[in-house]
């Protein structure tokens, strides 16, 4: 068990150069053939934000749901929805990376856990670009830089590690059976609506439902990023949220190591 | 006529040179290697099979693609794997490359392997030829400068012309094989694994490849593993032949005896 974990870490460390370069290739592949190429990484999220803002603030008049917070609803929305874009990609393509890079699986020797890291890195690069935009938006709205923003790099690292593990876990299973990829993709929508990307989980009035929602890792990241940018609190000030996430993290890690140990030698044969 | 003679002369040269240059160092060692593939009716059956839940009818049986395979290959040897379709040649080579793992037994490989497994050789079809060269180079751990240095030689060898900057999905299978081969031989491998990649190239390109492989073999440090169905090609530049049948080694010896054995029995 621990030796498998050590192997995963060692592989990723030893192949870090290749992983980094392949991640850049992944982005190149996505952006190529489009006139606006790199701009598309920003245009799509921009459209999303506009639609949600229009539907929720202008249309439904949900308004600014965070009493403690300052600034308009769209700022609150952006701080949560931008991390969601990362998680959306991870839940979509990220949980089936073996089919995305078949040549790395059965034509070239490459550590399978590294393939997940390639995709996670590529997605994270896009996320970092969006984060820069988010900082600019907040700055333009006159919200000052303060110490709470120090949580952002920490959360980004945590998000990277957690979703890389998720990708390692589910990619192995999806390689063996298409059902897993389909199941996860089907779950992506409910997880989104139950995650608090577009509503404030802290405002849910029934306590046990609120606690339950915090076991959704998406809720954890969305809420924590919002706390850093908008609510100006430390994410560990909400112990239930941290406990929920810690539990999910440990379970995912154990499952991923277990699955990796059992299947990583078989994946190349079935793909 | 005379050119033909000189060709055979240089061939004999190459062979004698090659044979004397085999060192005693073992670079590839198979120790009682068995590779079993389990066959299921569908993905679902396979998935359940993992949890040792074999519903009746979904597990169809298993195939030993390699069975109790043991051999040693020394540094500088050129070994041909012979056998009919499905004999387990590709499986053995894949285990050398490290992309599949034996079910039981030990495979030991020392040195950098450059492999050309079955035609497409692991290229990304969406990327151009040039990008694929960079990609593969990076996966092999070459630096950007080294890749830049190799690129002209690879492009020159592959003779792709304008297509080098086109996505690889537009290539003919021969063109893919050319690029794959050009890359595999350009990076100065210590162990070169070639699985039938020559069969789709045209005559001129096949000659060129064979010349290049011979050149590589002159280097006493390079070990070549080769799969082909053409005995003549195998005889031309391999010194040793291993004949496989249903995953088992049935003959292992000098290439001329091996091809004779293969042709007599299959
Ligand atoms: N991924 C796989 N899953 C199930 N069976 C496989 C798999 N790969 C190979 N086999 C089986 O293993 C056996 C050996 O296959 P292999 O590809 O090694 O043959 P080969 O000697 O290379 O044949 P050929 O001359 O046609 O290339 C065959 O029976 C094949 O069906
Ligand atoms: Mg084969």
XYZ file of C-alpha atoms and ligand atoms in Angstrom:
569
model
C 0.000 0.000 0.000
C 2.613 2.543 1.072
C 5.032 1.225 -1.497
C 2.449 1.892 -4.209
C 2.014 5.415 -2.932
C 5.779 5.831 -2.935
C 5.918 4.530 -6.519
C 3.290 7.022 -7.634
C 5.158 9.890 -6.007
C 8.521 8.734 -7.306
C 7.234 8.289 -10.871
C 5.703 11.718 -10.875
C 8.858 13.268 -9.529
C 11.190 11.485 -11.924
C 9.064 12.284 -14.945
C 8.216 15.825 -13.916
C 9.987 17.389 -16.899
C 8.184 15.231 -19.411
C 4.892 15.784 -17.606
C 5.317 19.542 -17.743
C 6.138 19.563 -21.418
C 3.325 17.209 -22.301
C 0.935 19.461 -20.431
C 1.979 22.326 -22.672
C 1.404 20.082 -25.686
C -2.057 19.312 -24.393
C -2.885 23.021 -24.339
C -1.340 23.530 -27.755
C -3.495 20.764 -29.132
C -6.611 22.329 -27.661
C -5.906 25.823 -28.871
C -4.603 24.971 -32.294
C -6.694 25.355 -35.394
C -8.642 28.189 -33.835
C -8.028 31.723 -34.971
C -8.407 33.094 -31.472
C -6.465 30.128 -30.104
C -5.480 31.031 -26.546
C -8.336 33.474 -26.077
C -10.782 30.559 -26.072
C -9.537 29.520 -22.676
C -11.006 32.792 -21.401
C -13.971 33.271 -23.711
C -15.806 30.126 -22.671
C -15.632 30.860 -18.925
C -16.578 34.464 -19.684
C -19.750 33.325 -21.427
C -20.636 31.067 -18.518
C -20.175 33.816 -15.981
C -22.253 36.186 -18.030
C -25.103 33.688 -18.333
C -25.163 32.825 -14.642
C -24.928 36.436 -13.643
C -27.714 37.363 -16.033
C -29.999 34.531 -14.992
C -29.430 34.798 -11.254
C -28.836 38.443 -10.573
C -30.743 40.218 -13.310
C -33.378 37.550 -13.929
C -34.094 35.842 -10.622
C -32.809 38.714 -8.512
C -31.106 36.416 -6.055
C -28.872 39.298 -5.251
C -25.826 39.303 -3.091
C -26.257 36.344 -0.776
C -23.317 36.835 1.525
C -24.289 39.214 4.265
C -20.745 39.573 5.512
C -19.346 40.171 2.081
C -18.745 43.356 0.234
C -19.276 44.092 -3.415
C -21.781 43.080 -6.041
C -23.156 39.617 -6.709
C -21.023 39.063 -9.782
C -17.867 39.235 -7.681
C -19.274 36.630 -5.336
C -20.210 34.470 -8.318
C -16.810 34.723 -10.000
C -14.842 33.722 -6.913
C -16.686 30.410 -6.788
C -17.322 29.649 -10.403
C -13.742 29.995 -11.564
C -12.483 27.115 -9.415
C -15.506 25.191 -10.663
C -14.241 25.462 -14.245
C -11.152 23.548 -13.174
C -13.189 20.902 -11.415
C -15.588 20.649 -14.331
C -12.745 19.752 -16.678
C -11.385 17.261 -14.184
C -14.770 15.607 -13.824
C -15.239 15.543 -17.574
C -12.083 14.630 -19.433
C -9.891 14.273 -16.354
C -11.427 11.057 -15.158
C -10.811 9.285 -18.444
C -7.294 10.292 -19.424
C -6.155 6.848 -20.543
C -8.368 7.024 -23.602
C -7.004 10.461 -24.287
C -3.398 9.322 -24.442
C -3.556 5.736 -25.657
C -0.068 5.998 -27.113
C 1.398 6.739 -23.708
C -0.303 3.686 -22.288
C 0.557 0.920 -24.690
C 3.168 2.161 -27.106
C 5.629 4.012 -24.925
C 6.789 3.315 -21.408
C 5.260 6.027 -19.274
C 4.011 5.898 -15.690
C 0.224 5.777 -15.776
C -0.187 8.068 -12.776
C 1.863 10.629 -14.697
C -0.766 10.734 -17.428
C -3.282 12.030 -14.905
C -0.771 14.601 -13.772
C -0.264 15.790 -17.351
C -3.930 16.523 -17.733
C -4.252 18.047 -14.279
C -1.271 20.300 -14.962
C -2.700 21.440 -18.280
C -6.040 22.209 -16.658
C -4.277 23.982 -13.817
C -2.398 26.227 -16.243
C -5.739 27.380 -17.643
C -6.996 27.825 -14.090
C -4.034 30.021 -13.242
C -4.797 32.241 -16.219
C -8.365 32.554 -14.979
C -7.131 33.302 -11.481
C -5.069 36.180 -12.831
C -8.203 37.515 -14.490
C -10.088 37.078 -11.221
C -7.479 39.069 -9.337
C -7.688 41.799 -11.947
C -11.488 41.917 -11.671
C -11.339 42.174 -7.886
C -8.629 44.772 -8.027
C -10.540 46.772 -10.612
C -13.548 46.766 -8.298
C -11.451 48.354 -5.632
C -11.166 45.406 -3.290
C -7.745 45.595 -1.665
C -5.150 42.878 -1.505
C -5.014 41.512 2.000
C -3.709 38.644 4.026
C -6.709 36.416 3.318
C -5.609 36.096 -0.265
C -2.631 34.067 0.951
C -5.061 31.168 1.099
C -5.364 31.189 -2.677
C -2.023 29.545 -3.581
C -2.535 27.013 -0.824
C -5.984 26.150 -2.095
C -4.733 25.889 -5.663
C -2.101 23.368 -4.603
C -4.649 21.430 -2.597
C -7.042 21.464 -5.525
C -4.305 20.220 -7.854
C -3.346 17.348 -5.575
C -6.891 16.277 -4.783
C -8.117 16.236 -8.374
C -4.954 14.541 -9.577
C -5.713 11.736 -7.143
C -9.333 11.632 -8.329
C -8.086 11.407 -11.897
C -5.674 8.581 -11.057
C -8.474 6.685 -9.343
C -11.143 6.980 -11.988
C -8.954 6.874 -15.090
C -7.797 3.383 -14.229
C -11.373 2.257 -13.767
C -12.645 4.011 -16.884
C -9.917 2.368 -18.930
C -11.283 -0.997 -17.929
C -14.938 -0.155 -18.190
C -16.667 2.646 -20.063
C -19.407 2.607 -17.415
C -17.224 4.418 -14.932
C -16.569 7.362 -17.221
C -20.247 7.574 -18.085
C -21.271 7.374 -14.457
C -18.910 10.138 -13.422
C -19.981 12.339 -16.270
C -23.586 11.796 -15.293
C -22.740 12.687 -11.701
C -21.043 15.896 -12.731
C -24.308 17.829 -13.090
C -25.855 16.822 -9.728
C -22.547 17.491 -7.995
C -22.570 20.947 -9.498
C -26.095 21.819 -8.395
C -25.518 20.429 -4.932
C -22.186 22.133 -4.512
C -22.950 25.744 -3.779
C -21.301 27.133 -6.869
C -24.369 29.283 -7.440
C -25.898 29.378 -3.973
C -24.391 30.014 -0.596
C -24.083 26.775 1.342
C -23.583 28.678 4.569
C -27.058 30.140 4.100
C -28.715 26.700 4.072
C -30.879 26.821 7.177
C -31.034 23.120 8.056
C -27.718 22.393 9.810
C -27.392 18.712 8.985
C -27.983 19.344 5.299
C -25.321 21.983 5.398
C -22.899 19.563 7.061
C -23.734 16.931 4.515
C -23.085 19.306 1.641
C -19.590 19.925 2.951
C -18.695 16.335 2.175
C -18.831 17.338 -1.465
C -15.257 18.371 -2.286
C -16.546 20.829 -4.863
C -18.378 22.641 -2.084
C -15.193 22.755 -0.063
C -13.136 24.376 -2.798
C -15.822 26.755 -3.963
C -16.590 27.930 -0.454
C -12.947 28.190 0.541
C -12.057 30.272 -2.511
C -15.041 32.509 -1.804
C -13.967 32.937 1.785
C -10.552 34.029 0.611
C -11.709 36.451 -2.055
C -15.076 37.698 -0.924
C -16.023 36.715 2.598
C -12.593 37.421 4.023
C -12.405 34.561 6.466
C -9.919 31.711 6.823
C -11.283 28.473 5.501
C -10.275 26.580 8.648
C -12.594 28.791 10.642
C -15.294 26.459 9.423
C -14.288 23.143 11.026
C -17.171 21.094 9.622
C -16.141 21.994 6.118
C -12.530 20.971 6.720
C -13.487 17.720 8.404
C -15.797 16.830 5.541
C -13.109 17.471 2.996
C -10.395 15.703 4.985
C -12.536 12.589 5.192
C -13.230 12.591 1.457
C -9.561 13.270 0.712
C -8.307 10.350 2.756
C -10.910 7.961 1.351
C -10.095 9.026 -2.205
C -6.384 8.643 -1.617
C -6.734 5.164 -0.180
C -9.062 4.110 -2.979
C -6.718 5.542 -5.609
C -3.661 3.761 -4.251
C -5.585 0.522 -3.933
C -6.949 0.747 -7.483
C -3.584 1.782 -8.876
C -1.845 -1.133 -7.237
C -4.364 -3.587 -8.564
C -4.810 -2.316 -12.096
C -1.878 -0.300 -13.331
C -0.258 -3.343 -14.910
C -3.477 -4.413 -16.565
C -4.588 -1.153 -18.111
C -2.249 -1.416 -21.100
C -3.728 -4.807 -22.005
C -7.337 -3.723 -22.089
C -7.132 -0.311 -23.696
C 25.989 -7.515 -61.123
C 29.116 -6.089 -59.607
C 27.135 -3.870 -57.290
C 25.319 -6.943 -56.121
C 28.577 -8.685 -55.359
C 29.921 -5.792 -53.392
C 26.641 -5.663 -51.501
C 26.982 -9.287 -50.445
C 30.617 -8.703 -49.629
C 29.799 -5.804 -47.360
C 27.006 -7.874 -45.893
C 29.411 -10.662 -45.015
C 31.647 -7.977 -43.625
C 28.915 -6.644 -41.473
C 28.053 -10.089 -40.209
C 31.573 -11.064 -39.297
C 32.180 -7.720 -37.705
C 28.994 -8.034 -35.814
C 29.541 -11.548 -34.591
C 32.914 -10.841 -33.117
C 31.590 -7.794 -31.345
C 29.050 -9.481 -29.104
C 30.053 -8.928 -25.515
C 29.278 -11.161 -22.574
C 27.111 -8.642 -20.837
C 23.483 -9.727 -20.648
C 21.147 -6.827 -21.399
C 17.814 -8.618 -21.679
C 16.851 -11.520 -19.533
C 13.558 -13.399 -19.543
C 13.194 -15.779 -16.661
C 10.262 -18.161 -16.920
C 7.977 -15.419 -18.177
C 4.302 -16.119 -18.635
C 1.794 -13.590 -19.872
C -1.839 -14.521 -19.602
C -4.658 -12.558 -21.154
C -8.100 -13.126 -19.724
C -10.874 -12.878 -22.220
C -14.325 -11.670 -21.279
C -17.487 -11.406 -23.264
C -17.701 -7.647 -22.695
C -16.369 -4.769 -20.653
C -18.849 -5.384 -17.904
C -17.771 -8.951 -17.505
C -14.174 -7.794 -17.296
C -15.046 -5.205 -14.710
C -16.855 -7.694 -12.524
C -14.089 -10.218 -13.084
C -11.716 -7.845 -11.365
C -13.674 -8.241 -8.175
C -13.425 -12.002 -8.588
C -17.063 -12.070 -9.445
C -17.193 -14.257 -12.525
C -20.714 -14.613 -13.658
C -21.271 -17.659 -15.763
C -20.922 -16.919 -19.461
C -18.992 -13.690 -19.229
C -15.546 -15.223 -18.687
C -14.561 -16.867 -21.918
C -11.165 -18.256 -21.018
C -7.563 -17.217 -21.004
C -4.748 -17.145 -23.530
C -1.090 -17.572 -22.713
C 0.542 -15.120 -25.074
C 3.909 -16.054 -23.560
C 4.457 -19.281 -21.750
C 7.470 -20.155 -19.621
C 9.662 -18.065 -21.823
C 13.321 -17.985 -20.803
C 16.226 -16.553 -22.741
C 19.107 -14.163 -22.425
C 20.237 -11.643 -24.977
C 23.712 -10.222 -24.823
C 24.800 -6.752 -25.621
C 25.319 -6.209 -29.318
C 23.303 -9.202 -30.494
C 20.729 -8.935 -33.252
C 17.884 -11.322 -32.622
C 14.981 -12.128 -34.910
C 11.714 -13.371 -33.458
C 9.942 -15.738 -35.813
C 6.532 -17.305 -35.579
C 3.131 -17.333 -37.197
C 0.399 -14.787 -36.422
C -0.520 -14.801 -32.775
C 2.583 -16.701 -31.699
C 3.404 -14.077 -29.093
C 6.185 -12.118 -30.751
C 4.699 -8.687 -30.178
C 3.808 -9.622 -26.624
C 7.402 -10.593 -25.859
C 8.704 -7.357 -27.347
C 6.159 -5.296 -25.452
C 7.424 -6.777 -22.237
C 10.959 -5.789 -23.224
C 9.729 -2.264 -23.837
C 7.967 -2.224 -20.511
C 4.496 -1.301 -21.708
C 3.047 -4.623 -20.596
C 3.986 -6.569 -17.533
C 4.378 -10.329 -17.210
C 1.756 -12.229 -15.266
C 4.523 -14.270 -13.679
C 8.277 -14.491 -14.068
C 10.891 -11.802 -14.395
C 11.885 -9.533 -17.246
C 15.128 -7.634 -16.822
C 16.207 -4.981 -19.288
C 19.291 -2.819 -19.014
C 19.656 0.260 -21.162
C 17.603 2.769 -23.053
C 14.998 1.106 -25.224
C 13.835 2.661 -28.441
C 10.828 0.833 -29.690
C 8.840 0.745 -32.850
C 5.794 -1.247 -31.911
C 3.385 -1.940 -34.720
C 3.343 0.760 -37.323
C 1.895 3.847 -35.691
C 4.566 3.664 -33.022
C 2.737 5.799 -30.537
C 2.258 9.095 -32.251
C -0.416 11.606 -31.499
C -2.476 11.750 -34.662
C -3.656 15.306 -34.002
C -0.147 16.736 -33.913
C 2.062 17.342 -36.913
C 5.069 15.205 -37.709
C 7.432 17.845 -36.460
C 5.530 18.249 -33.204
C 5.477 14.526 -32.742
C 9.235 14.430 -33.063
C 9.463 17.015 -30.292
C 6.884 15.171 -28.218
C 8.590 11.809 -28.477
C 11.957 13.375 -27.856
C 10.670 14.968 -24.711
C 9.148 11.741 -23.497
C 12.530 10.110 -23.992
C 13.952 12.842 -21.802
C 15.965 14.705 -24.425
C 16.605 18.387 -24.006
C 15.233 20.931 -26.420
C 18.682 21.498 -27.895
C 19.173 17.782 -28.477
C 15.823 17.559 -30.219
C 16.650 20.500 -32.454
C 19.866 18.759 -33.336
C 18.187 15.471 -34.239
C 15.256 16.968 -36.113
C 16.904 17.565 -39.512
C 18.282 14.031 -39.614
C 14.891 12.549 -38.777
C 13.052 14.672 -41.332
C 15.658 13.904 -43.918
C 15.482 10.172 -43.275
C 11.695 10.030 -43.275
C 11.415 11.909 -46.612
C 8.012 13.295 -45.829
C 8.417 16.563 -47.709
C 5.632 19.011 -47.039
C 3.803 16.553 -44.852
C 6.173 17.025 -41.970
C 4.088 20.023 -40.958
C 0.727 18.341 -41.499
C -1.267 16.510 -38.807
C -0.311 12.857 -38.672
C -3.861 11.680 -39.279
C -3.349 12.731 -42.896
C -0.365 10.389 -43.322
C -0.484 7.097 -45.161
C 0.499 4.095 -43.059
C 3.835 3.936 -44.845
C 4.509 7.541 -43.969
C 3.749 6.932 -40.305
C 6.069 3.977 -40.308
C 8.785 6.067 -41.952
C 8.601 8.743 -39.332
C 8.458 6.162 -36.553
C 11.461 4.367 -37.894
C 13.402 7.558 -38.516
C 12.812 8.611 -34.941
C 13.624 5.243 -33.430
C 16.990 5.011 -35.134
C 17.952 8.646 -34.733
C 18.137 8.777 -30.958
C 21.091 6.389 -30.615
C 19.263 3.657 -28.757
C 20.993 1.036 -26.687
C 18.261 -1.458 -27.414
C 16.289 -1.154 -30.631
C 12.989 -2.987 -30.869
C 11.365 -3.168 -34.303
C 8.046 -4.950 -34.692
C 7.038 -5.412 -38.320
C 7.448 -1.734 -38.969
C 9.253 -2.351 -42.208
C 6.487 -4.296 -43.874
C 4.480 -1.294 -45.004
C 7.364 0.759 -46.360
C 8.047 0.556 -50.067
C 11.055 -1.335 -51.404
C 13.342 1.666 -51.491
C 12.521 2.610 -47.939
C 12.908 -0.954 -46.712
C 16.395 -1.039 -48.164
C 17.208 2.225 -46.518
C 15.980 0.959 -43.169
C 17.895 -2.251 -43.441
C 21.041 -0.328 -44.283
C 20.478 1.890 -41.300
C 19.857 -1.044 -38.968
C 23.009 -2.671 -40.227
C 24.886 0.510 -39.560
C 23.500 0.584 -36.042
C 24.450 -3.014 -35.497
C 28.030 -2.298 -36.380
C 28.080 -0.402 -33.159
C 28.868 -3.180 -30.734
C 26.855 -1.598 -27.970
C 23.472 -1.721 -29.645
C 21.172 -4.683 -29.259
C 18.492 -5.179 -31.884
C 15.284 -7.180 -31.509
C 13.413 -7.663 -34.685
C 10.132 -9.179 -35.787
C 9.481 -9.925 -39.400
C 7.678 -12.506 -41.443
C 10.227 -12.299 -44.223
C 12.941 -14.853 -43.481
C 15.261 -13.255 -45.988
C 15.232 -9.941 -44.141
C 15.864 -11.686 -40.845
C 18.730 -13.657 -42.333
C 20.226 -10.586 -43.814
C 21.256 -9.011 -40.616
C 20.327 -11.001 -37.561
C 22.766 -13.425 -36.030
C 20.328 -15.321 -33.912
C 16.735 -16.439 -34.278
C 14.107 -17.372 -31.721
C 11.074 -19.243 -32.992
C 7.902 -18.954 -30.960
C 4.799 -21.067 -31.154
C 1.763 -20.401 -28.983
C 3.895 -18.369 -26.619
C 6.511 -21.073 -26.087
C 10.053 -20.951 -27.358
C 10.485 -23.868 -29.732
C 13.836 -22.992 -31.249
C 16.713 -20.756 -30.319
C 19.921 -20.697 -32.307
C 21.847 -19.273 -35.244
C 19.623 -17.425 -37.653
C 20.097 -19.751 -40.615
C 19.055 -22.756 -38.560
C 16.177 -20.835 -37.076
C 14.725 -19.785 -40.403
C 15.237 -23.284 -41.752
C 13.432 -24.696 -38.733
C 10.651 -22.141 -39.084
C 10.169 -22.778 -42.758
C 10.218 -26.538 -42.318
C 7.674 -26.587 -39.526
C 5.257 -23.765 -40.293
N -4.414 -7.010 -25.223
C -4.706 -8.277 -25.495
N -5.805 -8.833 -24.968
C -6.105 -10.116 -25.213
N -5.360 -10.937 -25.967
C -4.234 -10.447 -26.527
C -3.854 -9.092 -26.329
N -2.707 -8.864 -27.008
C -2.384 -10.029 -27.596
N -3.287 -10.984 -27.322
C -3.242 -12.388 -27.769
O -1.965 -12.903 -27.482
C -1.526 -13.746 -28.532
C -0.183 -13.283 -29.043
O -0.315 -12.029 -29.685
P 0.876 -11.260 -30.348
O 0.395 -9.931 -30.746
O 2.039 -11.324 -29.431
O 1.178 -12.116 -31.640
P 2.275 -11.906 -32.750
O 3.210 -13.041 -32.664
O 2.849 -10.556 -32.655
O 1.435 -12.034 -34.069
P 1.546 -11.235 -35.441
O 2.488 -11.979 -36.289
O 0.172 -11.321 -36.000
O 1.936 -9.850 -35.134
C -2.626 -13.733 -29.570
O -3.420 -14.882 -29.376
C -3.412 -12.507 -29.240
O -4.758 -12.670 -29.569
Mg 2.734 -8.743 -33.782
